[in-house]
Structures are given as structure tokens and as C-alpha cells.
CSV table of C-alpha atoms in Angstrom, one decimal:
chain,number,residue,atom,x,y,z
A,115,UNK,CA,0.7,-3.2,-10.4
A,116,UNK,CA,-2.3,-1.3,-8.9
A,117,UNK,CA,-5.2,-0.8,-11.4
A,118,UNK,CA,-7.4,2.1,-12.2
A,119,UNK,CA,-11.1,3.4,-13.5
A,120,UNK,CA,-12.8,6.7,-14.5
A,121,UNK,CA,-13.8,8.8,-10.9
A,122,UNK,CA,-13.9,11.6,-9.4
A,123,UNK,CA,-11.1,13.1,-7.0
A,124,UNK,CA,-11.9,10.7,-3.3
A,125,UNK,CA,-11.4,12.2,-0.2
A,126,UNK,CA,-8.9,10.8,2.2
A,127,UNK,CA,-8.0,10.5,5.7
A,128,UNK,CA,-4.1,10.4,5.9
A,129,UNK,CA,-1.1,8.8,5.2
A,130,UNK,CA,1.4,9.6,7.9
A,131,UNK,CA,4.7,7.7,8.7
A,132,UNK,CA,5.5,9.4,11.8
A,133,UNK,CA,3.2,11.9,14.0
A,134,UNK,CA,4.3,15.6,14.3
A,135,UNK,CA,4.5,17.7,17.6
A,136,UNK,CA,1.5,20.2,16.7
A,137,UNK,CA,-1.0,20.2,14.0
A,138,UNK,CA,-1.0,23.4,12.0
A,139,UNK,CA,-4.5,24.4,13.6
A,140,UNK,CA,-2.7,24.6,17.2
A,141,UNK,CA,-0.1,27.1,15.5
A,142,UNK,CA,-0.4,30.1,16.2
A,143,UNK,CA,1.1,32.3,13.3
A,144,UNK,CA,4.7,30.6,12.5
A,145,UNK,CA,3.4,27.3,10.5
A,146,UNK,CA,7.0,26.4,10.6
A,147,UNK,CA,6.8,26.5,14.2
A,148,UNK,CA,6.9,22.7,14.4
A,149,UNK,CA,8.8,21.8,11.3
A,150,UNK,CA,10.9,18.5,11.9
A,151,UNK,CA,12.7,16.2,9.7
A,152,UNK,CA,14.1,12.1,10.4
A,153,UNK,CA,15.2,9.6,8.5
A,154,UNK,CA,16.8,6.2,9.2
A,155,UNK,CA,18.2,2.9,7.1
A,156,UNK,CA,16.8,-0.4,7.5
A,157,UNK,CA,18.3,-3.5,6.9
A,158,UNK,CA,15.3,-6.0,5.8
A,159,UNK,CA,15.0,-9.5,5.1
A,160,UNK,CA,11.4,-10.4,3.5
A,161,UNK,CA,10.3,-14.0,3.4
A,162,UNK,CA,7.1,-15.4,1.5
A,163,UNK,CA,6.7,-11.7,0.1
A,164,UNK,CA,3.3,-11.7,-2.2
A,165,UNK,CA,2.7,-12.0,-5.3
A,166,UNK,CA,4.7,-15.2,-5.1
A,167,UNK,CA,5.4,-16.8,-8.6
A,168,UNK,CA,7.9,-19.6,-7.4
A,169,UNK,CA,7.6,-20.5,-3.5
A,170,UNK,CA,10.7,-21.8,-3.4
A,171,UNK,CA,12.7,-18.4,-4.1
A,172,UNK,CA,10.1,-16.2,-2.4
A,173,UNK,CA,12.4,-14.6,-0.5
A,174,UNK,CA,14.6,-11.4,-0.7
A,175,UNK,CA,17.0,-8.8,1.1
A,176,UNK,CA,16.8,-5.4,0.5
A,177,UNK,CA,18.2,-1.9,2.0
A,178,UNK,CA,15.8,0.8,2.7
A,179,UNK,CA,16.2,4.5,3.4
A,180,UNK,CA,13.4,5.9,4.9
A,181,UNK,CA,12.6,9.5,5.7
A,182,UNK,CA,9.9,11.8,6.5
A,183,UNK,CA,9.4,15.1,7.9
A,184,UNK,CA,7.1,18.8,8.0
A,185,UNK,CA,7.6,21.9,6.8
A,186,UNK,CA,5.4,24.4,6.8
A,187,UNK,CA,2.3,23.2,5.6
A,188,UNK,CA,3.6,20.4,3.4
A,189,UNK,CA,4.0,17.1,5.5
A,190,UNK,CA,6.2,14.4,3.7
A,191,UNK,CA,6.8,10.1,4.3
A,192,UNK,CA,8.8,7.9,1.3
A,193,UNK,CA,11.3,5.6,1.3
A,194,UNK,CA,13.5,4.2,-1.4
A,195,UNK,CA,14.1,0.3,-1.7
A,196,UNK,CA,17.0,-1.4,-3.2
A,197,UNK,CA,17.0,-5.1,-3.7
A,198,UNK,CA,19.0,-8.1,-3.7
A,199,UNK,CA,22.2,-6.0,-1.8
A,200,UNK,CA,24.9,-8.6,-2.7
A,201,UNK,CA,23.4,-9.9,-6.1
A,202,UNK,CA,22.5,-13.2,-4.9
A,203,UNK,CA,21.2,-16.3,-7.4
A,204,UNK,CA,18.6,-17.0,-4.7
A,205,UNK,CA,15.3,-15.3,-3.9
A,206,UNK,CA,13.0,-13.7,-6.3
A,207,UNK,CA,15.2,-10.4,-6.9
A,208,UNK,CA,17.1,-12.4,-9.5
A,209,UNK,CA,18.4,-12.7,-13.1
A,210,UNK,CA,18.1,-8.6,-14.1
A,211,UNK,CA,14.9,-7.8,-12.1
A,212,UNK,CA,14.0,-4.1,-11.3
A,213,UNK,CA,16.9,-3.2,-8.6
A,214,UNK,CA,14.9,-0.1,-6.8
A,215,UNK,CA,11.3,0.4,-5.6
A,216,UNK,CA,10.6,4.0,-4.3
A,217,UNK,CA,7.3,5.4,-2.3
A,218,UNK,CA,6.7,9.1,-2.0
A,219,UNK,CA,3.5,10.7,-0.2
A,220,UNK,CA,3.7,14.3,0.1
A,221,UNK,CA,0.5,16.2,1.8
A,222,UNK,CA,-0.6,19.6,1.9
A,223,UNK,CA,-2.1,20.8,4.8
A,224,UNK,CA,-5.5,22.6,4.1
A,225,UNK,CA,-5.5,23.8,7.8
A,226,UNK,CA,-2.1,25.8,7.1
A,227,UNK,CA,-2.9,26.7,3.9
A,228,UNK,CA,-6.4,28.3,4.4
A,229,UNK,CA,-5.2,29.9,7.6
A,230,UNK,CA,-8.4,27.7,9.1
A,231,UNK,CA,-9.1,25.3,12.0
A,232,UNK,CA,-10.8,23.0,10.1
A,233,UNK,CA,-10.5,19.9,13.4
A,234,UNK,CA,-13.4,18.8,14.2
A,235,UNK,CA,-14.3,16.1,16.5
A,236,UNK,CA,-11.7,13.1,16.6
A,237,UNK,CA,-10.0,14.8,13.3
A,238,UNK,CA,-7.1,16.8,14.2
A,239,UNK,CA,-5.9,18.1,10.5
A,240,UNK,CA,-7.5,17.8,7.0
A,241,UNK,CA,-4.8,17.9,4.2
A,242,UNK,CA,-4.9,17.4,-0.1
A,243,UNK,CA,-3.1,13.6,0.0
A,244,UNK,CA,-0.6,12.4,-2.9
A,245,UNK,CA,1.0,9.2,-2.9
A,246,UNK,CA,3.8,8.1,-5.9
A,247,UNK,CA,5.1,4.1,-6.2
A,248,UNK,CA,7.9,4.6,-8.5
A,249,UNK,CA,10.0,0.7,-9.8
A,250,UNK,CA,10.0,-2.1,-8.8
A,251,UNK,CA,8.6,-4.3,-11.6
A,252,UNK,CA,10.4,-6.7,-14.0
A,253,UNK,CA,12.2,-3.8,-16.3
A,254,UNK,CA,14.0,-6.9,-18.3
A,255,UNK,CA,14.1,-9.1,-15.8
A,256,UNK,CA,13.2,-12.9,-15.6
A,257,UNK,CA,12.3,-15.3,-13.5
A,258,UNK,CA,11.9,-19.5,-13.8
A,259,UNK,CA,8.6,-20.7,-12.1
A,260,UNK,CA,8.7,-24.2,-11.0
A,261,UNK,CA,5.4,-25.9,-10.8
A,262,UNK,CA,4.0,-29.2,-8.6
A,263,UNK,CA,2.2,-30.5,-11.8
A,264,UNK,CA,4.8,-29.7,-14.4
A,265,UNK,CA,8.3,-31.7,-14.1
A,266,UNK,CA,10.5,-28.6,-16.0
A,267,UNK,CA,10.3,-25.1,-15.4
A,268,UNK,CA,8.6,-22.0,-17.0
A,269,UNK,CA,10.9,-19.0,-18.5
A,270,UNK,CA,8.2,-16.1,-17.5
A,271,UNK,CA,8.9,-12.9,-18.9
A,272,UNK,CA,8.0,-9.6,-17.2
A,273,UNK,CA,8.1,-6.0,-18.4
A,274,UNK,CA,7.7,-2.7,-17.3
A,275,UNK,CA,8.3,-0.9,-13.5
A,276,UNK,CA,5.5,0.4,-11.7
A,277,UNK,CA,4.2,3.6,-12.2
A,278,UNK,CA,1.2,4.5,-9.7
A,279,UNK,CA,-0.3,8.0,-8.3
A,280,UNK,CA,-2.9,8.3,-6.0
A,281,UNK,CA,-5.2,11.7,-5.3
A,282,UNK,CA,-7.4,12.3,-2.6
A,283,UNK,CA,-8.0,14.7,1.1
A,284,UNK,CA,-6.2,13.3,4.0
A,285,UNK,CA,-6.8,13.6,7.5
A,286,UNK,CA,-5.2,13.0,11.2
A,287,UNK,CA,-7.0,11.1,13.1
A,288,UNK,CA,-7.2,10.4,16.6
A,289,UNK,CA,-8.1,6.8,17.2
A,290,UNK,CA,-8.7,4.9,21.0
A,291,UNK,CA,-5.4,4.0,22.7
A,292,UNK,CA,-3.4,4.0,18.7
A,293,UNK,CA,-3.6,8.1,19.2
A,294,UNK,CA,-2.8,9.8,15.9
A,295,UNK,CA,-3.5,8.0,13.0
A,296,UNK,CA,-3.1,8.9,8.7
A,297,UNK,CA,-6.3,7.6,7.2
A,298,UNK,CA,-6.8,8.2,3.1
A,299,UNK,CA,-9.2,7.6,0.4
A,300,UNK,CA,-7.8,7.8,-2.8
A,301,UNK,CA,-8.6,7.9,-6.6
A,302,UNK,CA,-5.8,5.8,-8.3
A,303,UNK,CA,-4.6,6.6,-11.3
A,304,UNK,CA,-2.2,4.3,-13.7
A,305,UNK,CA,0.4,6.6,-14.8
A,306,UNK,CA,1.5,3.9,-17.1
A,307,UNK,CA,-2.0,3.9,-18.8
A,308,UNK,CA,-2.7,7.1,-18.7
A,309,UNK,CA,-5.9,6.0,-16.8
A,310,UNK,CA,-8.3,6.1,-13.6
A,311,UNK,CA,-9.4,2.8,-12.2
A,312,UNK,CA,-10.7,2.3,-9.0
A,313,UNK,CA,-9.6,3.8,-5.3
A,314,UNK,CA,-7.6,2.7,-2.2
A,315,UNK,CA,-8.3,3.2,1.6
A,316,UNK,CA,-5.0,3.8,3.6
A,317,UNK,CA,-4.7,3.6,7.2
A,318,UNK,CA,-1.4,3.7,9.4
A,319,UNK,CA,0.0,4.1,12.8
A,320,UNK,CA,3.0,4.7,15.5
A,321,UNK,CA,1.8,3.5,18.9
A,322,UNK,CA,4.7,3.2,21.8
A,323,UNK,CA,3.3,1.4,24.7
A,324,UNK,CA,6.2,0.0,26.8
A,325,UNK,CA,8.9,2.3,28.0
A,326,UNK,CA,11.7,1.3,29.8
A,327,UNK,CA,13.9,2.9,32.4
A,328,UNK,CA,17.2,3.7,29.7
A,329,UNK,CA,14.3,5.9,27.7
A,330,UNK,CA,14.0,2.8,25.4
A,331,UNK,CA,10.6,1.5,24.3
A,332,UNK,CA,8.2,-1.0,22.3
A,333,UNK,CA,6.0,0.2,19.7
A,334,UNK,CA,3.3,-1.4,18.0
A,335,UNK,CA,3.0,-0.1,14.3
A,336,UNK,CA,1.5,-1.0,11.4
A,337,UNK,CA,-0.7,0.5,8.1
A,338,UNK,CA,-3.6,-0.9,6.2
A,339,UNK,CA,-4.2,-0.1,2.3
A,340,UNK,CA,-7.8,-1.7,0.9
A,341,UNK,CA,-8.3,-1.2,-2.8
A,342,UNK,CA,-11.7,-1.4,-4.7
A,343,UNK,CA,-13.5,-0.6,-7.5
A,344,UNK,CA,-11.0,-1.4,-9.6
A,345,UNK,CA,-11.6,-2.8,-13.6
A,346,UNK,CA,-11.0,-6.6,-13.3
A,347,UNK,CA,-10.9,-6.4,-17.0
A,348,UNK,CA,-7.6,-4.3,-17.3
A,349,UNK,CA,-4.9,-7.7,-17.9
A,350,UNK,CA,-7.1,-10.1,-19.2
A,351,UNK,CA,-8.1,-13.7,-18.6
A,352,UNK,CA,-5.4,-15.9,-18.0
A,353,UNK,CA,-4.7,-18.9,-20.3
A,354,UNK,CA,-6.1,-22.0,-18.2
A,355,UNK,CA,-9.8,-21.5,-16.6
A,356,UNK,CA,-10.8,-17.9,-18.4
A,357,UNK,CA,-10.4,-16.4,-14.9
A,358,UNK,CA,-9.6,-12.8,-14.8
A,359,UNK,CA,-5.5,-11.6,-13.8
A,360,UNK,CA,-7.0,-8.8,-12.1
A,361,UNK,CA,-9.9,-8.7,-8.9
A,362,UNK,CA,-12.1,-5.8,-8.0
A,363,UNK,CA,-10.4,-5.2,-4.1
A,364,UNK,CA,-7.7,-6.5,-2.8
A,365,UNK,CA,-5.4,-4.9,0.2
A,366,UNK,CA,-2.7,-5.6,2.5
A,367,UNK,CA,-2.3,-4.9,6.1
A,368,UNK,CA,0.6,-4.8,8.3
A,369,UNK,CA,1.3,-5.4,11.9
A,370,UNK,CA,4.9,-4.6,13.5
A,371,UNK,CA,6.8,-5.2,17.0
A,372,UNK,CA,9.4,-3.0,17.3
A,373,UNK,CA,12.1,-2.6,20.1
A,374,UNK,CA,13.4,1.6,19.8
A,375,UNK,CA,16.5,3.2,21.2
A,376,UNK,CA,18.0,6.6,20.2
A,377,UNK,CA,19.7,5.5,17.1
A,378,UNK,CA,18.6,1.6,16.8
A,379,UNK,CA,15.6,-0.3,16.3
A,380,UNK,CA,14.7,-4.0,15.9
A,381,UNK,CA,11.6,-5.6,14.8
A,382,UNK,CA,9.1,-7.9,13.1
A,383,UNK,CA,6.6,-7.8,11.0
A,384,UNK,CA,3.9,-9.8,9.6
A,385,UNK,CA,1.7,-8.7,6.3
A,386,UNK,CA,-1.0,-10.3,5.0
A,387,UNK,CA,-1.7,-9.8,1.5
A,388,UNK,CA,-5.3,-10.5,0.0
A,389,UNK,CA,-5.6,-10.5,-3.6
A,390,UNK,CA,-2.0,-8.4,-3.9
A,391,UNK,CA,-1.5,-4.8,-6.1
A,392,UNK,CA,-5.5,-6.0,-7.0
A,393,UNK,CA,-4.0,-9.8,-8.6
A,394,UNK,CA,-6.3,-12.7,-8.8
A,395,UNK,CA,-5.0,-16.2,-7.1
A,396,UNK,CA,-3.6,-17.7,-10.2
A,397,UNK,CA,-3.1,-14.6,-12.1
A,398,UNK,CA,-1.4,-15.2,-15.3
A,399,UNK,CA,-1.5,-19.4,-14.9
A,400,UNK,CA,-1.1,-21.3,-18.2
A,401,UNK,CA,-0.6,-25.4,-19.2
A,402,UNK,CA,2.5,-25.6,-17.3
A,403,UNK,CA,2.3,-22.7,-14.3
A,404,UNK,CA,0.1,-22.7,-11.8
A,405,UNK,CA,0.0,-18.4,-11.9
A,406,UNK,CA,0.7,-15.8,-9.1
A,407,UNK,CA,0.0,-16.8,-5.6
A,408,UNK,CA,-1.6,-13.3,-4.1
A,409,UNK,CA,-2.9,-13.8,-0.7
A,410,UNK,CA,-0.8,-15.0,2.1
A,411,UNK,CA,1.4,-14.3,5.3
A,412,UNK,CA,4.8,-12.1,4.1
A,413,UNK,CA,7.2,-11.6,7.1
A,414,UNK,CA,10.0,-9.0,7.6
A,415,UNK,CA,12.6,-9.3,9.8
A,416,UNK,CA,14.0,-5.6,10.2
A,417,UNK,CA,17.0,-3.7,12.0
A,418,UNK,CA,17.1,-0.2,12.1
A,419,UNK,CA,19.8,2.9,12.1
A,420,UNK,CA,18.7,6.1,12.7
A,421,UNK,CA,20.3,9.7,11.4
């Protein structure tokens, strides 16, 4: 759903699920040296998820594998969603909507690459940043939008899965008390459209900050993703008040509590969405739908197993 203009390749600062044991500027030969790999399944339970077109069936369960790892001087995070585990009526994963949803952000480190300690001051790595959102859309699917001012229902019809990349330069950043943290500027580009329009700023973090005596341990972690730039023109008007479907910025960001053991985790989370996947409030409204609600509290209650 993310939209796209004519630019240049941005820079980033990077996109990193999990922070690595030694940057490839503090190896000193072997850049596998400090290869790792993890990955875990999480059970999630999403409530008030945005864009919301009914708010009575904004809701959803979904099963996510999540991995990540380094290799040499290629540093990889993704996960793969599938939704709607036991093919409920309920929620907003119904009636043939897009099963799977999958996020892949491979970076390259230019510090392994070039042989070159290119840290400098609070940046600890420079890398060439991809990011691929893969699904997730309405395929076939349908959904029924109930409205306040309209006694019925709408049939809406949507069509076609996601299909987003994002180029830029990534970086490792070390921030006050958070430590490392992936920062990115990106140039989007609408694979669907075969088309460049606008850019996105992605921050995230892993902060533990309470351990306990069984090697247990709260972290606070969380991720940030601001979109601008983009061509409000792209979708249209909608069919109402002449208002464009699609904004100029729009972002997302994420705060999470999580309680860590060895193999288990349990959390929350609490997203607030402004103008989501760059969506106007109302996007799409006509005579008898009152249109996309796009900015909002989503929550996620989450519980973890770890490989």
C-alpha cells in the first residue's frame, strides 16, 4: 500500500532486528568471525490494527515466523505472517482475503565489503539497505463495511497483494541508553507500478534493561518507519468530499514490553499508526461508507518460542 515518486537512490541508517556481537570494522580478517543466525515463532493477536474499514471486526490472529541473522558481510531480518490460523468468520482476515504477508531486509555491509572502517563517531557500520513487503492485500478477498450513517452494509471489493521495495545506505547507530540502533532512509519504489514515489525513514531497537537472577530479562523494543514525499495523487479522490485516498507522509511507530527467557517470550505492544501505508482518513469513502480509518492505537498481544 506504500506509494512512490521519481528520486534518487536515499541514504539510510539501518534496519536491524537484532544487534550482532562485532561490527565488521572490529574484525579483524575472518568477516565470518561473528556470523550468527536466530529465529523464533510468535503467536499474535492484533486488535484495532490500522487501516480499519469496519471497527467492529478490526481484529485478527496471525502466526509469525521470524528470523534473522549475519553472514559475512550480508546482515539479514524478515518474517513471514500467516493470518486468520483457524479460518474464523470474525476479524478482518475474512471471506478469501490474502492469507500471508512477508517482510524481507537484507543489508550489505560496505565496511566488510570495501575492507574499510568506515565508523565514525556514534555510527558503528555503514551498509547498502533493501527492504521487500511481499502479500498481504485483498488478492480476491472481500470484506462488508458497516457504517453509523448507513442502516445496510457495503460489499467493498479489494484487489491486488502488496508489492513494495525500498533502496537506500544503512547504518548502526549507537544511541543514549537504547545502544545499537538500525536507522534507514529509503527511496520507495512500487514494484506493482513499476514506479518511484516518495521515501521512508526507519528506525528500530533491542534495549534489555531488567535482568533477573534465573538470566531472565525485560526488554523495551520497538521501530519507527516515517514516510514522505510521497504523490498524493497516485489513488485518486474518493467519491464523497474530493479528498485525496493517498497523503504526502504518514508513519507508524512501535513501542514493546517484553518479558525473555531462553526459549520463551511474552509481550505487548502498542502501535500508533498516522495516516497508515501513506492513506488519508477516509480513504476510499463513498454515499454509504464512511472510508478507511488510518490513524489510531493497534495493540498486539504476543507469545514467543524460540529455535
Amino acid at each position: 500500500m506504500k506509494k512512490l515518486n521519481t528520486l534518487a537512490l536515499a541514504g539510510t541508517l539501518a534496519l536491524a532486528g537484532t544487534a550482532f556481537t562485532a561490527s565488521a570494522a572490529e574484525q579483524t580478517g575472518d568477516i565470518h568471525a561473528a556470523d550468527y543466525k536466530w529465529m523464533q515463532f510468535n503467536i499474535m493477536y492484533a486488535i484495532d490494527e490500522h487501516p480499519i474499514a469496519n471497527k467492529d471486526e478490526a481484529t485478527h490472529n496471525y502466526l509469525e515466523m521470524e528470523f534473522g541473522g549475519r553472514s559475512g558481510f550480508v546482515d539479514l531480518y524478515g518474517y513471514v505472517d500467516v493470518f486468520n490460523l483457524a479460518n474464523s468468520d470474525s476479524g478482518d482476515k475474512t471471506n478469501n482475503a490474502s492469507k500471508m504477508f512477508m517482510k524481507l531486509a537484507p543489508r550489505f555491509s560496505l565496511d566488510a565489503i570495501t575492507g574499510t572502517d568506515l565508523s565514525f563517531g556514534p555510527v558503528q557500520e555503514v551498509y547498502f539497505s533493501t527492504l521487500f513487503n511481499w502479500g498481504g492485500g485483498g488478492t480476491t478477498g472481500t470484506y462488508t463495511a458497516n457504517t453509523q450513517d448507513f442502516s445496510g452494509s457495503l460489499e467493498a471489493y479489494t484487489q491486488g497483494d502488496v508489492n513494495m521495495s525500498f533502496w537506500g545506505l544503512g547504518a548502526d547507530v549507537n544511541v543514549p541508553w537504547l545502544g545499537k540502533t538500525g536507522m534507514n532512509l529509503f527511496a520507495t519504489y512500487d514494484i506493482n507500478r513499476k514506479d518511484w514515489n516518495g521515501y521512508q525513514f526507519s528506525a528500530n531497537w533491542f534495549k534489555p534493561f531488567v535482568f533477573f537472577d534465573d538470566k531472565s530479562f525485560l526488554s523495551f523494543q520497538g521501530y519507527v518507519d516515517y514516510q514522505f514525499d510521497m504523490d498524493e495523487k497516485i489513488s485518486g479522490t474518493n467519491f464523497v468530499d474530493g479528498k485525496y485516498n493517498n497523503t504526502e507522509h504518514g508513519g507508524a511507530v512501535f513501542f514493546g514490553l517484553y518479558y525473555h527467557t531462553d526459549r520463551f517470550a511474552l509481550g505487548y505492544g502498542g502501535k500508533y499508526f498516522y495516516h497508515a501505508y501513506g492513506l488519508n482518513d477516509g480513504a476510499f469513502k463513498n454515499a454509504n461508507w464512511g472510508g478507511l480509518d488510518t490513524t489510531g492505537w493497534t495493540h498486539f498481544l504476543t507469545a514467543t518460542y524460540k529455535i
